[in-house]
Coordinates of C-alpha atoms and ligand atoms in Angstrom, one line a residue:
X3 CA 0.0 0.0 0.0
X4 CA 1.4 3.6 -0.6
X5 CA 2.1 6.0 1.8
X6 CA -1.5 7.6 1.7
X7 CA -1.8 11.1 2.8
X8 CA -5.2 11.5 4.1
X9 CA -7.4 14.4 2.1
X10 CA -10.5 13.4 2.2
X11 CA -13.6 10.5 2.2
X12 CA -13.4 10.7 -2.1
X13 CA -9.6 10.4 -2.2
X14 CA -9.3 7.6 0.9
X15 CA -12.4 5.9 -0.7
X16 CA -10.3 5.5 -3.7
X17 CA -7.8 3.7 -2.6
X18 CA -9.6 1.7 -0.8
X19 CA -11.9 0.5 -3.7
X20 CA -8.8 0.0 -5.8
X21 CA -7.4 -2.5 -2.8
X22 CA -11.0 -4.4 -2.3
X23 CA -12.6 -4.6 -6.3
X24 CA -16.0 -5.9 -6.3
X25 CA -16.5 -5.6 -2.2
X26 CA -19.8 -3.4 -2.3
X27 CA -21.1 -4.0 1.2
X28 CA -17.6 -3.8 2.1
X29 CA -17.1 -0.3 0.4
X30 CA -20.2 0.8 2.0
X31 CA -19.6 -0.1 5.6
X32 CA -15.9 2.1 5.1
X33 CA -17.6 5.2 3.7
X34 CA -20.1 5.5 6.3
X35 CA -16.9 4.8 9.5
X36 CA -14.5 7.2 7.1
X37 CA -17.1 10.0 6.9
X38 CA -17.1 10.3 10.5
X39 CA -13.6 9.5 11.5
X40 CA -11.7 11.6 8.9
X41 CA -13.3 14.9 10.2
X42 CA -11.6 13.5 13.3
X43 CA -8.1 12.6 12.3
X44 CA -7.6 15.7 10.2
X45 CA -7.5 17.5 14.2
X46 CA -6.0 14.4 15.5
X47 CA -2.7 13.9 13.0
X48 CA -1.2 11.6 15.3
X49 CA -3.5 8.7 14.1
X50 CA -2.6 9.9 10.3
X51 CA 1.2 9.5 11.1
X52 CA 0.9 5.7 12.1
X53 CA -1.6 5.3 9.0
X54 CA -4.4 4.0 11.3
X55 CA -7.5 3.7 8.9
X56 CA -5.6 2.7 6.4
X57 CA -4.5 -0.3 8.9
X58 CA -7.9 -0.7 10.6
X59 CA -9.8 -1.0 7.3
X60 CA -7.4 -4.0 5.9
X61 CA -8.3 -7.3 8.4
X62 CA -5.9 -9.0 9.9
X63 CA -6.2 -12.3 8.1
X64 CA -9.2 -14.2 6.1
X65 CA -9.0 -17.8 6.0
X66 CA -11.4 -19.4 3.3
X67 CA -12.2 -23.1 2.9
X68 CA -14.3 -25.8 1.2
X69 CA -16.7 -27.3 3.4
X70 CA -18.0 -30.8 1.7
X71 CA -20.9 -32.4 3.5
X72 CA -23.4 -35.1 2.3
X73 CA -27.1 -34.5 1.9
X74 CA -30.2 -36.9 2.5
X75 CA -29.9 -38.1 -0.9
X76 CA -26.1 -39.2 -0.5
X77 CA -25.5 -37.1 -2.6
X78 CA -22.1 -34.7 -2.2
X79 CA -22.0 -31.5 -1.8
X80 CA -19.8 -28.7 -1.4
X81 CA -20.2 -24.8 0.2
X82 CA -17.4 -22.1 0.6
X83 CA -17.0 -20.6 4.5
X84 CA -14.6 -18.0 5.7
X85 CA -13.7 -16.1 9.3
X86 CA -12.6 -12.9 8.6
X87 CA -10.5 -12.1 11.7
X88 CA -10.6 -8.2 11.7
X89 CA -9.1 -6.6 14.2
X90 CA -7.9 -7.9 17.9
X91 CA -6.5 -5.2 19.0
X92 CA -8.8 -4.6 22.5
X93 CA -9.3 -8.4 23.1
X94 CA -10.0 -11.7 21.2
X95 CA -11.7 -11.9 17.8
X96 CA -15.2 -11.9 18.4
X97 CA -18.5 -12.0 16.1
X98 CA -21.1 -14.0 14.8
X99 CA -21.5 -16.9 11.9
X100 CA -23.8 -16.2 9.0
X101 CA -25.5 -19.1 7.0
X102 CA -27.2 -17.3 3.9
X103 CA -27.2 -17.8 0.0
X104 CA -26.3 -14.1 -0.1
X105 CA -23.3 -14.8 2.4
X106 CA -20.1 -13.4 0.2
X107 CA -16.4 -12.1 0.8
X108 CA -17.5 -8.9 1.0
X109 CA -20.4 -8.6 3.8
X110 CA -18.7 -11.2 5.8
X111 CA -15.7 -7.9 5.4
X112 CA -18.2 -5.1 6.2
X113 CA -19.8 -7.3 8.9
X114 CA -16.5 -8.0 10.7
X115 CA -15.1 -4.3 10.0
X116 CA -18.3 -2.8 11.8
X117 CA -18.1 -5.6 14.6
X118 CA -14.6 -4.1 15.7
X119 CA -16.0 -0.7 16.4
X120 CA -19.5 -1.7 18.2
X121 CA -17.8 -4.6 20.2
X122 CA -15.2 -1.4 21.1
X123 CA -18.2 0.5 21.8
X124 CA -19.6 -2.4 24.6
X125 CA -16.7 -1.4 26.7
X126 CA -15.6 -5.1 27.0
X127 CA -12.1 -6.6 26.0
X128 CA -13.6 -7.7 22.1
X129 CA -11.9 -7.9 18.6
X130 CA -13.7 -8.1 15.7
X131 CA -14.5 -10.9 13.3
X132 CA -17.4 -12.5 11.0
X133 CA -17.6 -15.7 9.3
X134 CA -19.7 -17.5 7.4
X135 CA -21.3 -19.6 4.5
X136 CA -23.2 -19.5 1.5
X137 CA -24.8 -22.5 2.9
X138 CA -28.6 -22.3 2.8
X139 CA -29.9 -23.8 5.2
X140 CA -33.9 -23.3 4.5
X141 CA -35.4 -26.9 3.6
X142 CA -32.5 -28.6 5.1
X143 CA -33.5 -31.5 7.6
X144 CA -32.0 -31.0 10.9
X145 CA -29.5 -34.1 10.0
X146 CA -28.6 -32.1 6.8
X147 CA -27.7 -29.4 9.1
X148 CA -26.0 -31.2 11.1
X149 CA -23.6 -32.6 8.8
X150 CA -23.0 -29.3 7.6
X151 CA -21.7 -27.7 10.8
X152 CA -20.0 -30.8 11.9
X153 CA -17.8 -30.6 8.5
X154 CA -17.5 -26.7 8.8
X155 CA -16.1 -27.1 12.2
X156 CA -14.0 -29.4 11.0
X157 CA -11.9 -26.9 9.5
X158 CA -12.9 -23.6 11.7
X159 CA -11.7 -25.3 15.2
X160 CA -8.0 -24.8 14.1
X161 CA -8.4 -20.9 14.0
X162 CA -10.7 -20.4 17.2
X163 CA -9.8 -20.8 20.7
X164 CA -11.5 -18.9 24.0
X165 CA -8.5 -16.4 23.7
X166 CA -8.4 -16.1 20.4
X167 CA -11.9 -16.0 18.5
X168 CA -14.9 -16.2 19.6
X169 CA -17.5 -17.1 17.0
X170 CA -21.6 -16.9 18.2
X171 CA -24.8 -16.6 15.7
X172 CA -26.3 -14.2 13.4
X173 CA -28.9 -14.8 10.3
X174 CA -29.3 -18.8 9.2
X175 CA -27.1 -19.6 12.7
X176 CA -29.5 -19.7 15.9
X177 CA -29.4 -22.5 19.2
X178 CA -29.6 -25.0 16.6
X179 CA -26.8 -24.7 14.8
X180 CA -24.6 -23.3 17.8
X181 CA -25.3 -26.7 19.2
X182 CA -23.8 -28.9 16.5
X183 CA -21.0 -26.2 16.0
X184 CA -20.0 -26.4 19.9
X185 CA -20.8 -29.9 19.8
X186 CA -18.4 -30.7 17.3
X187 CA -15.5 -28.4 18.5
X188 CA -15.7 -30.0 22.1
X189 CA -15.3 -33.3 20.2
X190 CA -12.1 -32.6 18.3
X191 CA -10.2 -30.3 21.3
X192 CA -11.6 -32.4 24.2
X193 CA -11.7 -29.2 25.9
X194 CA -14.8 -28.0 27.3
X195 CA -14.8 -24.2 26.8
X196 CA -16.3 -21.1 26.1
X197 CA -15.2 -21.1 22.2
X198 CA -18.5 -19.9 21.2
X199 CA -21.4 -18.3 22.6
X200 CA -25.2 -18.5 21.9
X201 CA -24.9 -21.9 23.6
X202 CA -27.7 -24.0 25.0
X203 CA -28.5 -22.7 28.9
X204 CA -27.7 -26.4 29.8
X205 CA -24.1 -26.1 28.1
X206 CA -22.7 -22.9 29.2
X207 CA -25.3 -20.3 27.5
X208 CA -25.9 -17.4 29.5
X209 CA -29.7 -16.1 30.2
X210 CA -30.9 -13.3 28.2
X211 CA -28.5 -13.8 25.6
X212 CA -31.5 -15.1 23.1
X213 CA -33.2 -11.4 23.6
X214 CA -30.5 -9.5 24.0
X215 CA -30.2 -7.9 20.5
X216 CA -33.9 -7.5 20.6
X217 CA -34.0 -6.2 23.5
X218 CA -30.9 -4.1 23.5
X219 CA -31.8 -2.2 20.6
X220 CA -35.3 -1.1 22.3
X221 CA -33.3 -0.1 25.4
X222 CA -30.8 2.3 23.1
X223 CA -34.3 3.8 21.3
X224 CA -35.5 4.6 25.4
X225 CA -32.4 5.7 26.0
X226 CA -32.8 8.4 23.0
X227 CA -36.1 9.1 24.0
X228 CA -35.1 9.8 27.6
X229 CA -33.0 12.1 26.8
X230 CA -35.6 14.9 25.8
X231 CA -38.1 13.5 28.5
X232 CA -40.2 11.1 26.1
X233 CA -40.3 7.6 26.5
X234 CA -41.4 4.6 23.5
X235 CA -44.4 4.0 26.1
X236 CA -47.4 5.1 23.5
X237 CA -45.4 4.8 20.4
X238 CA -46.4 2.7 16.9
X239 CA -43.6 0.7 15.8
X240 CA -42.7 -0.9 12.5
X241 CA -40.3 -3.8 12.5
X242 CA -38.9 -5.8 9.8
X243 CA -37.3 -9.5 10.0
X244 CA -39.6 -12.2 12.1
X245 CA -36.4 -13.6 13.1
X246 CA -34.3 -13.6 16.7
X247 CA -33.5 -10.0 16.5
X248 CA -37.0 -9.4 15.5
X249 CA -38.8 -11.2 17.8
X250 CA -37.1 -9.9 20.9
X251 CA -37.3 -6.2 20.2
X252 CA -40.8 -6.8 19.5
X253 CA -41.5 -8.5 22.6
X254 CA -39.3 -5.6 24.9
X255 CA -41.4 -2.7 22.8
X256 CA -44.5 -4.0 23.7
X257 CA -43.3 -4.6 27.1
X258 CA -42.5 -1.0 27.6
X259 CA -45.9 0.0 25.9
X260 CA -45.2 1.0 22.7
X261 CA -47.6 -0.7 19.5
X262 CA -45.9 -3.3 17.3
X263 CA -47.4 -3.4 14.1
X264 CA -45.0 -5.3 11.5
X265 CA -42.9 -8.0 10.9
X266 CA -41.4 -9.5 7.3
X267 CA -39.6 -12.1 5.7
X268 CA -37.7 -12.1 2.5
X269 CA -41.0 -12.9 0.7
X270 CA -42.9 -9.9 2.1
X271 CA -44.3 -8.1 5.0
X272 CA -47.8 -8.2 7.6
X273 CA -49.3 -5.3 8.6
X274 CA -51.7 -5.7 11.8
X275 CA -52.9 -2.4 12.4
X276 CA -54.7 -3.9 15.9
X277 CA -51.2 -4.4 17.4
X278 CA -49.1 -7.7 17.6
X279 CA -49.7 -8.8 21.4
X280 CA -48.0 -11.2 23.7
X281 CA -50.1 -14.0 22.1
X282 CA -49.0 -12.7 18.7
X283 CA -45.3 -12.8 19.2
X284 CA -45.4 -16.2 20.4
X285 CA -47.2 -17.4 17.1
X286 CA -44.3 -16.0 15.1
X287 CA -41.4 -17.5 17.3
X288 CA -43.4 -20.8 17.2
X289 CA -43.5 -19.9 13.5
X290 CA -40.4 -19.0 12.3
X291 CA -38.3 -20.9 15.1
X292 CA -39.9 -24.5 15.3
X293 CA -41.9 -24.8 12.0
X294 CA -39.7 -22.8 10.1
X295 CA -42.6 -21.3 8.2
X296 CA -43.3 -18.1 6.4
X297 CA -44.6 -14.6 7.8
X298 CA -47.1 -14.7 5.5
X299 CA -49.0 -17.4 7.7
X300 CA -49.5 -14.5 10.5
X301 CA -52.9 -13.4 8.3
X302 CA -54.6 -17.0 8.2
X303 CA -54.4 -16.7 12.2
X304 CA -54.8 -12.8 12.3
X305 CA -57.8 -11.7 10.1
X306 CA -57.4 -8.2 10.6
X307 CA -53.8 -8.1 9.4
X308 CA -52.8 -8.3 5.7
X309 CA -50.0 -9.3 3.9
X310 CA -48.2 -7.3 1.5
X311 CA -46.1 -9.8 -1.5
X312 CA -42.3 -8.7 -2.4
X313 CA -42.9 -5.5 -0.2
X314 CA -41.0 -3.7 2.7
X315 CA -42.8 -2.6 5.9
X316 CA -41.3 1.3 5.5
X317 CA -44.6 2.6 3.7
X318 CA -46.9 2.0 6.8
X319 CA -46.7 5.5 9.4
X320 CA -45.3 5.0 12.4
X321 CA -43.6 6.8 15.2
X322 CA -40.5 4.6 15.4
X323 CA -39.1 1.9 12.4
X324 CA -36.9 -1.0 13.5
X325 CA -35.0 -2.9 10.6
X326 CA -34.2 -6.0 12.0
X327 CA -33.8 -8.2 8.9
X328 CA -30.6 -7.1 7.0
X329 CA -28.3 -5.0 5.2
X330 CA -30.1 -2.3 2.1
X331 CA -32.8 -3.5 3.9
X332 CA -34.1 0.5 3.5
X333 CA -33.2 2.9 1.1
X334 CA -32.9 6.2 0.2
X335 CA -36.1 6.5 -0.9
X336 CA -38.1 4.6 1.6
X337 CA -36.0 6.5 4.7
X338 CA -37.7 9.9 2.9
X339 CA -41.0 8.5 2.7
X340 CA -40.5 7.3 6.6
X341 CA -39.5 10.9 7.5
X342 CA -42.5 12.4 5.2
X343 CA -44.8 10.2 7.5
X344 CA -43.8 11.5 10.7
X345 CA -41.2 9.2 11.9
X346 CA -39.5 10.3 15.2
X347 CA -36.7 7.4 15.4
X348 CA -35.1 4.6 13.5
X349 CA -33.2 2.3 15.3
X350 CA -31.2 -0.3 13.6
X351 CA -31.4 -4.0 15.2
X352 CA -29.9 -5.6 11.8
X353 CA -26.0 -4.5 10.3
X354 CA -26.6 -1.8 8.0
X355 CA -29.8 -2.0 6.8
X356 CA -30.1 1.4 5.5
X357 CA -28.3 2.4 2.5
X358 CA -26.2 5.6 2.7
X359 CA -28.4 8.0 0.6
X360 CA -31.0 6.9 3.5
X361 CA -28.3 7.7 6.4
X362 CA -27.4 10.6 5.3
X363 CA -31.8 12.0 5.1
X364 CA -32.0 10.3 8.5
X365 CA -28.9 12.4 10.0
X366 CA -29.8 15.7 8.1
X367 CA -33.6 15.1 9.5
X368 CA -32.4 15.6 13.2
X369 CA -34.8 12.7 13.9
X370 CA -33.3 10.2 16.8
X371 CA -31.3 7.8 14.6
X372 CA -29.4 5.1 16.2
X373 CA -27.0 2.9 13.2
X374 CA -26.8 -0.7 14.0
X375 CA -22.8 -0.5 15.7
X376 CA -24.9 1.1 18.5
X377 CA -28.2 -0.5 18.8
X378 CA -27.5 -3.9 17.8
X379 CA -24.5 -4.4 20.1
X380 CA -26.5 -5.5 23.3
X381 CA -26.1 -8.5 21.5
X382 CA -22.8 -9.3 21.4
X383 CA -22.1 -7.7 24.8
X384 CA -24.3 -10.4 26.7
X385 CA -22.3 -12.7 24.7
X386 CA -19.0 -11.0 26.2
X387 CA -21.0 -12.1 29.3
X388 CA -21.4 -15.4 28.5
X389 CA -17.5 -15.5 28.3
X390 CA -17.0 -14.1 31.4
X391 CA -19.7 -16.3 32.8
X392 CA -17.5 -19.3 31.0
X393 CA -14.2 -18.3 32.5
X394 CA -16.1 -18.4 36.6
X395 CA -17.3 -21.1 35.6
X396 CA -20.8 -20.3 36.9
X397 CA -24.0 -18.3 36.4
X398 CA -25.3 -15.2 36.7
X399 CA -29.2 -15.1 37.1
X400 CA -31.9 -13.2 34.5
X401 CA -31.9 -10.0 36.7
X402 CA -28.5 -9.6 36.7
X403 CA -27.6 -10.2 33.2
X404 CA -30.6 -7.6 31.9
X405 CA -28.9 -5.6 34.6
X406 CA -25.6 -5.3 32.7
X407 CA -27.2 -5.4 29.1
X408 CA -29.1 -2.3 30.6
X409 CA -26.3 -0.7 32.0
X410 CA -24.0 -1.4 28.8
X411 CA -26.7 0.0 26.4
X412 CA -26.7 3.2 28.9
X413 CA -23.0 3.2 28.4
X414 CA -23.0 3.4 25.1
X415 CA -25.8 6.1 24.5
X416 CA -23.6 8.5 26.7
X417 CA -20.5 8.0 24.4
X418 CA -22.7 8.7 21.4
X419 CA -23.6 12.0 22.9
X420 CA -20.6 12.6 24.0
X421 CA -19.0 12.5 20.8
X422 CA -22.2 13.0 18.4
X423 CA -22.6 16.4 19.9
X424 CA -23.3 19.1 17.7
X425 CA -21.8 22.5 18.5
X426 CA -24.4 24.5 16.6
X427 CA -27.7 22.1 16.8
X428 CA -30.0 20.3 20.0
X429 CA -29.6 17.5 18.1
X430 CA -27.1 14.4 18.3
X431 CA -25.5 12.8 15.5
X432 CA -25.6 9.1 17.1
X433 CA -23.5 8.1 13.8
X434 CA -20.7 10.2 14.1
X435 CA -21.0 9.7 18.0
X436 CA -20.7 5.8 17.5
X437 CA -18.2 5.6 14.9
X438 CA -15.4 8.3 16.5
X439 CA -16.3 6.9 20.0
X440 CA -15.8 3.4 19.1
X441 CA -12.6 4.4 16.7
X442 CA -11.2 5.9 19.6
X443 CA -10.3 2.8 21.7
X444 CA -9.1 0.3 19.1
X445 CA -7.2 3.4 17.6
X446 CA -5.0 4.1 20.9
X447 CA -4.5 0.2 21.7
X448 CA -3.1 0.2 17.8
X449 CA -1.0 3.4 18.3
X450 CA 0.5 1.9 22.0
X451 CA 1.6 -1.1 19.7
X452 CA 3.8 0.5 17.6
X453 CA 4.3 -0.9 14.2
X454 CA 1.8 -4.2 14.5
Ligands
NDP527 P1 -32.4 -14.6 11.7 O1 -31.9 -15.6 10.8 O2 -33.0 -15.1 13.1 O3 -33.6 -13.8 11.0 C1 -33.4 -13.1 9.9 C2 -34.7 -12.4 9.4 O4 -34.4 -11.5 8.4 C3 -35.7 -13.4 8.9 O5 -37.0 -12.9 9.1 C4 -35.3 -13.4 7.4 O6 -36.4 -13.8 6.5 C5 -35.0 -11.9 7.2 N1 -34.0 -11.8 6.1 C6 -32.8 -12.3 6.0 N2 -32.2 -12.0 4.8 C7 -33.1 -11.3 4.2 C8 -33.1 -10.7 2.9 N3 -32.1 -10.8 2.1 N4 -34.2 -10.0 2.5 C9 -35.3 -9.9 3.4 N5 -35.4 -10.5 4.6 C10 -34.3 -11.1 5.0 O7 -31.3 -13.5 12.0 P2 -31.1 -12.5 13.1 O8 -32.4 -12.0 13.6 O9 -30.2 -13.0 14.1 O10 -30.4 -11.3 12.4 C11 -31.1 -10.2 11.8 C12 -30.1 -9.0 11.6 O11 -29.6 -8.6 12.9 C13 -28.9 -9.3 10.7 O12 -28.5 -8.1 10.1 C14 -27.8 -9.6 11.8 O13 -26.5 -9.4 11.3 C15 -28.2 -8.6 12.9 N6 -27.7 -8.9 14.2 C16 -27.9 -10.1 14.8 C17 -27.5 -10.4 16.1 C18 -27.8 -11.6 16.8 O14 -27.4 -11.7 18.0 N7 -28.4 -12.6 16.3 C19 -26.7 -9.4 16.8 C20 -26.5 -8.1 16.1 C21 -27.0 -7.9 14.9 P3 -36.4 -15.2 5.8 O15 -36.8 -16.2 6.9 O16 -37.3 -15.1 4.7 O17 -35.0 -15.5 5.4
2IT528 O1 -23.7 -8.8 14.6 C1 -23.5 -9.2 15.7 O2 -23.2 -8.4 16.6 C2 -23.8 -10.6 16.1 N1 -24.3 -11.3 15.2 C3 -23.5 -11.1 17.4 C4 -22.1 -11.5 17.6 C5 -21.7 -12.2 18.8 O3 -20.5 -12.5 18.9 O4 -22.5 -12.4 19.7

């Protein structure tokens, strides 16, 4: 790489897609960090002298490898998987597994890139790192499954370890698959450890790590609402996804009194404009997590609620939007049309679900935008719990792990302010605020290094 010296986001950017060709997502996730950060490092040269972005945005290492598994058939088949180990800097590589036809080099980069700075952001000692596969695992038999993360493990257990990467869920990788995954890695290191988290509460899983996106990312949208004396109690929310993330921060919204009214899968979205209820939610999780069915089913329960084909929930008004599904999951336009309704907040429980165009409306709206780095990362900070749990070898009860999920999401809103603040304006910019506060850390282990 050349000596770069830093002008600005177009000229940086440049390089950068010259380095990583055909890396969209992975493009994407930069701009958005570099936007923020360079502003900082132009008044901080220091960083600029020991090329830190230019370090932090090239991972420490990928490995890539075949992963051949048999189906029900007999018949052979073969899927690529990778761990992209980012950045370990502040602690061990840490970050969830992804099982998804769309799975490629390039959001498995964005996705570990963007881990680095929200696990900095959770205050706990966390690298960053993503794998993955473009295995698909809807219609597979459990056995099928099986198989699958047996043979993937198979290869991945030679580049994890408790102290050195962490791996734990994300789309297509739930309880089910954590189980085989640990299952498998206990087998080949006869070691019992806490290699990955998201484990059965029988084997090591800590409580509340199930809700804990969910959950976390409805605490941070409180949080913001807090702050100028409102509260989510009364609001109508749309969230997309029916998945884990989903589920939980629809079950924590309702909980604290606000109105669900969506969810979606990939085929569409269900609009029940009489409120999904406690009875509601535990249709979908039945749903989705046993029968592995479609959202679409909701309406032959739920008369009153329709479904709406191929179409995202952003067109229905609401006073706060969750995308909980995945990344582009919201564009430019649709974050206009959200704001032309009335929205008040947006708070991202998926990894960059909204596309830039549609950051930069939300941010130049003043309206309380949290990006996912901040209000997904409850997540992976209970699973930095379950670690520590692991290494005490014991158990910390409901109360107090919601406790410190609370506490951690509290955290994190303050450094947002802190450095989101806006000398001219009431108004925070939460994606500055995350990016530069969760820059800062990983940037002054790197700098303390030396030449690493
Ligand atoms: P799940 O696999 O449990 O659920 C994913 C949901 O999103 C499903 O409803 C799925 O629909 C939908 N979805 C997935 N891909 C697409 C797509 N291309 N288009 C439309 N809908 C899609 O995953 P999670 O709930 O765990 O993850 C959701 C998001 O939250 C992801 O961005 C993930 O990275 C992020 N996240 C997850 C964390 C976790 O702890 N699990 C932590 C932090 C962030 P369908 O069933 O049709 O595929
Ligand atoms: O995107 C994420 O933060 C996750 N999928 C959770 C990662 C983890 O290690 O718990």
């Amino acid at each position: 790489m050349e000596y770069q010296e830093l002008q600005n986001v177009d000229s940086f950017m440049a390089g950068l897609i010259k380095r990583n060709p055909g890396e969209p997502e992975f493009h994407q996730a930069v701009r958005e960090f570099a936007e923020s950060v360079i502003p900082f490092l132009v008044e901080h040269p220091k960083y600029q002298q020991a090329q830190i972005l230019e370090r932090m945005t090239e991972p420490d290492r990928i490995v890539i490898f075949r992963v051949t598994w048999e189906d029900d058939q007999q018949r052979i088949r073969a899927n690529r998987a990778w761990r992209v180990q980012f950045n370990n800097s502040i602690g061990p590589y840490k970050g969830g597994m992804r099982f998804h036809t769309s799975v490629t080099q390039s959001v498995l980069k964005f996705l570990g890139f963007e881990q680095t700075f929200k696990n900095s952001l959770t205050g706990l000692p966390m690298g960053g790192a993503k794998g993955g596969s473009n295995f698909n695992p809807k219609g597979k038999s459990d056995a099928e499954v099986m198989r699958f993360c047996q043979s993937l493990m198979t290869e991945l257990h030679r580049h994890i370890g408790e102290d050195t990467d962490v791996p734990a869920g994300d789309i297509g990788v739930g309880a089910r698959e954590i189980s085989y995954l640990f299952g498998q890695y206990k087998r080949l290191e006869n070691r019992f450890v806490g290699t990955l988290t998201g484990k059965g509460l029988a084997f090591g899983g800590s409580l509340i790590r199930t809700e804990a996106t969910g959950y976390g990312c409805v605490y941070f949208c409180e949080n913001m609402f807090n702050r100028s004396g409102d509260s989510i109690k009364g609001k109508t929310v749309s969230i997309s996804g029916s998945g884990n993330v989903a589920i939980y921060a629809a079950e924590k919204a309702l909980e604290l009194g606000a109105q669900v009214v969506t969810f979606s899968d990939s085929s569409g979205f269900i609009h029940d404009p009489d409120g999904i209820d406690a009875e509601k939610i535990a249709f979908v999780k039945d749903l989705k997590e046993v029968k592995r069915g479609r959202i679409s089913e909701y309406t032959e329960k739920y008369k009153a609620a329709t479904f709406h084909e191929g179409k995202r929930p952003w067109s229905v008004p609401v006073d706060v939007a969750m995308p909980c599904a995945t990344q582009n999951e919201l564009s430019g336009e649709e974050a206009r049309l959200l704001l032309a309704n009335g929205v008040k907040s947006v708070c991202e429980g998926a990894n960059m679900p909204t596309e830039l165009e549609g950051v930069h409306a939300f941010v130049e709206s003043g309206i309380l935008y949290a990006p996912s780095k901040a209000a997904n990362a409850g997540g992976v900070a209970v699973s930095g719990l379950e670690q520590s749990q692991n290494a005490l070898r014991l158990s910390w009860s409901r109360e107090e792990v919601d406790e410190r999920l609370q506490a951690i999401m509290r955290d994190i809103h303050t450094q947002c302010v802190t450095y989101g603040n806006q000398p001219k304006s009431e108004t925070i910019n939460y994606v500055n605020g995350a990016n530069i506060a969760g820059f800062f850390k990983v940037a002054e282990a790197m700098l303390a290094y030396g030449a690493v």
